[in-house]
Amino acid sequence: MTEFSPGAWVPPPGVLPGWDWLPPGHRLAAHLDRVPWWVRAWYRTPLLDRYAHVWMWHHGALEVLPSWEPPPDPTGDREPRRPVPPTGSGAGDVSGR
């Protein structure tokens, strides 16, 4: 039997796709308007909701989207807004006056 998924991803064996496995770097959006009433009831019932996610994965009711993580800061590391002055007894130390 061929298992369908929302993309070309193949979940590893022994996992529930859409519940405890997602494609790396992605998130899901559930479309409850695409499922029968009994799947919507499963989706809102504790302990049965995991099976609703799997059913929705295989029947096209889950949309796989890129993750929310923003891209890295292009400016790189920044100095703190209020830098801590260096301490020590160097030539610039005027605390002993």
PDB file of C-alpha atoms in Angstrom:
ATOM      1  CA  MET A   1       0.000   0.000   0.000  1.00  0.00           C
ATOM      2  CA  THR A   2       1.374   3.420  -0.921  1.00  0.00           C
ATOM      3  CA  GLU A   3       1.072   6.033   1.776  1.00  0.00           C
ATOM      4  CA  PHE A   4       0.363   9.570   0.694  1.00  0.00           C
ATOM      5  CA  SER A   5       1.864  12.669   2.217  1.00  0.00           C
ATOM      6  CA  PRO A   6       1.450  16.410   1.606  1.00  0.00           C
ATOM      7  CA  GLY A   7       4.763  16.473  -0.239  1.00  0.00           C
ATOM      8  CA  ALA A   8       7.535  14.162  -1.302  1.00  0.00           C
ATOM      9  CA  TRP A   9       8.404  13.401   2.319  1.00  0.00           C
ATOM     10  CA  VAL A  10       8.422   9.851   3.536  1.00  0.00           C
ATOM     11  CA  PRO A  11       8.028   9.548   7.298  1.00  0.00           C
ATOM     12  CA  PRO A  12      10.358   7.143   9.072  1.00  0.00           C
ATOM     13  CA  PRO A  13       8.859   3.838  10.182  1.00  0.00           C
ATOM     14  CA  GLY A  14       7.233   3.731  13.591  1.00  0.00           C
ATOM     15  CA  VAL A  15       6.149   7.390  13.755  1.00  0.00           C
ATOM     16  CA  LEU A  16       2.799   9.112  13.392  1.00  0.00           C
ATOM     17  CA  PRO A  17       3.215  11.635  10.559  1.00  0.00           C
ATOM     18  CA  GLY A  18       1.675  14.966  11.426  1.00  0.00           C
ATOM     19  CA  TRP A  19       1.712  14.131  15.129  1.00  0.00           C
ATOM     20  CA  ASP A  20       5.217  13.154  16.265  1.00  0.00           C
ATOM     21  CA  TRP A  21       7.055  13.661  12.973  1.00  0.00           C
ATOM     22  CA  LEU A  22       7.275  16.655  10.645  1.00  0.00           C
ATOM     23  CA  PRO A  23       9.621  17.284   7.748  1.00  0.00           C
ATOM     24  CA  PRO A  24      12.734  18.998   9.139  1.00  0.00           C
ATOM     25  CA  GLY A  25      12.405  22.776   9.255  1.00  0.00           C
ATOM     26  CA  HIS A  26       8.639  22.812   8.615  1.00  0.00           C
ATOM     27  CA  ARG A  27       5.370  23.317  10.462  1.00  0.00           C
ATOM     28  CA  LEU A  28       1.778  22.272   9.777  1.00  0.00           C
ATOM     29  CA  ALA A  29      -1.475  24.110   9.175  1.00  0.00           C
ATOM     30  CA  ALA A  30      -4.639  22.064   9.688  1.00  0.00           C
ATOM     31  CA  HIS A  31      -7.567  22.605   7.294  1.00  0.00           C
ATOM     32  CA  LEU A  32     -10.590  21.328   9.186  1.00  0.00           C
ATOM     33  CA  ASP A  33     -12.873  22.547   6.407  1.00  0.00           C
ATOM     34  CA  ARG A  34     -11.540  19.699   4.236  1.00  0.00           C
ATOM     35  CA  VAL A  35     -12.405  16.837   6.605  1.00  0.00           C
ATOM     36  CA  PRO A  36     -15.616  15.029   7.593  1.00  0.00           C
ATOM     37  CA  TRP A  37     -17.337  15.913  10.865  1.00  0.00           C
ATOM     38  CA  TRP A  38     -16.052  12.780  12.627  1.00  0.00           C
ATOM     39  CA  VAL A  39     -12.406  13.730  11.947  1.00  0.00           C
ATOM     40  CA  ARG A  40     -13.104  17.190  13.398  1.00  0.00           C
ATOM     41  CA  ALA A  41     -14.445  15.424  16.511  1.00  0.00           C
ATOM     42  CA  TRP A  42     -11.275  13.287  16.715  1.00  0.00           C
ATOM     43  CA  TYR A  43      -9.152  16.408  16.244  1.00  0.00           C
ATOM     44  CA  ARG A  44     -10.681  17.989  19.362  1.00  0.00           C
ATOM     45  CA  THR A  45     -10.661  14.836  21.515  1.00  0.00           C
ATOM     46  CA  PRO A  46      -7.643  14.113  23.735  1.00  0.00           C
ATOM     47  CA  LEU A  47      -5.880  10.820  22.913  1.00  0.00           C
ATOM     48  CA  LEU A  48      -7.756  10.545  19.609  1.00  0.00           C
ATOM     49  CA  ASP A  49      -6.323  13.771  18.196  1.00  0.00           C
ATOM     50  CA  ARG A  50      -3.064  12.054  17.218  1.00  0.00           C
ATOM     51  CA  TYR A  51      -4.971   9.689  14.921  1.00  0.00           C
ATOM     52  CA  ALA A  52      -6.855  12.619  13.407  1.00  0.00           C
ATOM     53  CA  HIS A  53      -3.505  14.218  12.536  1.00  0.00           C
ATOM     54  CA  VAL A  54      -2.358  11.015  10.826  1.00  0.00           C
ATOM     55  CA  TRP A  55      -5.643  10.710   8.911  1.00  0.00           C
ATOM     56  CA  MET A  56      -5.403  14.346   7.866  1.00  0.00           C
ATOM     57  CA  TRP A  57      -1.763  13.829   6.762  1.00  0.00           C
ATOM     58  CA  HIS A  58      -2.749  10.970   4.470  1.00  0.00           C
ATOM     59  CA  HIS A  59      -5.863  12.684   3.087  1.00  0.00           C
ATOM     60  CA  GLY A  60      -4.474  16.135   2.321  1.00  0.00           C
ATOM     61  CA  ALA A  61      -5.979  18.142   5.181  1.00  0.00           C
ATOM     62  CA  LEU A  62      -2.587  19.211   6.572  1.00  0.00           C
ATOM     63  CA  GLU A  63      -0.549  21.837   4.778  1.00  0.00           C
ATOM     64  CA  VAL A  64       3.222  21.713   5.250  1.00  0.00           C
ATOM     65  CA  LEU A  65       4.687  25.200   5.553  1.00  0.00           C
ATOM     66  CA  PRO A  66       8.205  26.525   6.117  1.00  0.00           C
ATOM     67  CA  SER A  67       9.092  27.212   9.740  1.00  0.00           C
ATOM     68  CA  TRP A  68       8.541  30.585  11.423  1.00  0.00           C
ATOM     69  CA  GLU A  69      12.200  31.023  12.290  1.00  0.00           C
ATOM     70  CA  PRO A  70      13.526  34.323  10.965  1.00  0.00           C
ATOM     71  CA  PRO A  71      16.699  34.381   8.886  1.00  0.00           C
ATOM     72  CA  PRO A  72      19.933  35.077  10.736  1.00  0.00           C
ATOM     73  CA  ASP A  73      20.844  38.711  11.406  1.00  0.00           C
ATOM     74  CA  PRO A  74      22.843  39.960   8.399  1.00  0.00           C
ATOM     75  CA  THR A  75      24.858  42.402  10.503  1.00  0.00           C
ATOM     76  CA  GLY A  76      26.415  39.663  12.596  1.00  0.00           C
ATOM     77  CA  ASP A  77      27.357  40.168  16.221  1.00  0.00           C
ATOM     78  CA  ARG A  78      26.691  43.568  17.700  1.00  0.00           C
ATOM     79  CA  GLU A  79      28.205  45.366  20.646  1.00  0.00           C
ATOM     80  CA  PRO A  80      25.957  45.858  23.677  1.00  0.00           C
ATOM     81  CA  ARG A  81      24.078  49.155  23.924  1.00  0.00           C
ATOM     82  CA  ARG A  82      25.713  49.964  27.239  1.00  0.00           C
ATOM     83  CA  PRO A  83      29.193  48.471  27.147  1.00  0.00           C
ATOM     84  CA  VAL A  84      30.858  47.696  30.443  1.00  0.00           C
ATOM     85  CA  PRO A  85      33.987  49.825  30.885  1.00  0.00           C
ATOM     86  CA  PRO A  86      37.191  47.856  31.277  1.00  0.00           C
ATOM     87  CA  THR A  87      38.616  47.592  34.785  1.00  0.00           C
ATOM     88  CA  GLY A  88      42.237  47.420  35.748  1.00  0.00           C
ATOM     89  CA  SER A  89      45.203  49.488  36.761  1.00  0.00           C
ATOM     90  CA  GLY A  90      46.407  50.488  33.346  1.00  0.00           C
ATOM     91  CA  ALA A  91      47.645  53.883  32.190  1.00  0.00           C
ATOM     92  CA  GLY A  92      44.099  55.142  31.752  1.00  0.00           C
ATOM     93  CA  ASP A  93      43.065  54.287  35.318  1.00  0.00           C
ATOM     94  CA  VAL A  94      42.199  57.535  37.156  1.00  0.00           C
ATOM     95  CA  SER A  95      40.490  55.998  40.171  1.00  0.00           C
ATOM     96  CA  GLY A  96      43.561  56.399  42.400  1.00  0.00           C
ATOM     97  CA  ARG A  97      43.573  60.228  42.426  1.00  0.00           C
TER      98      ARG A  97
END
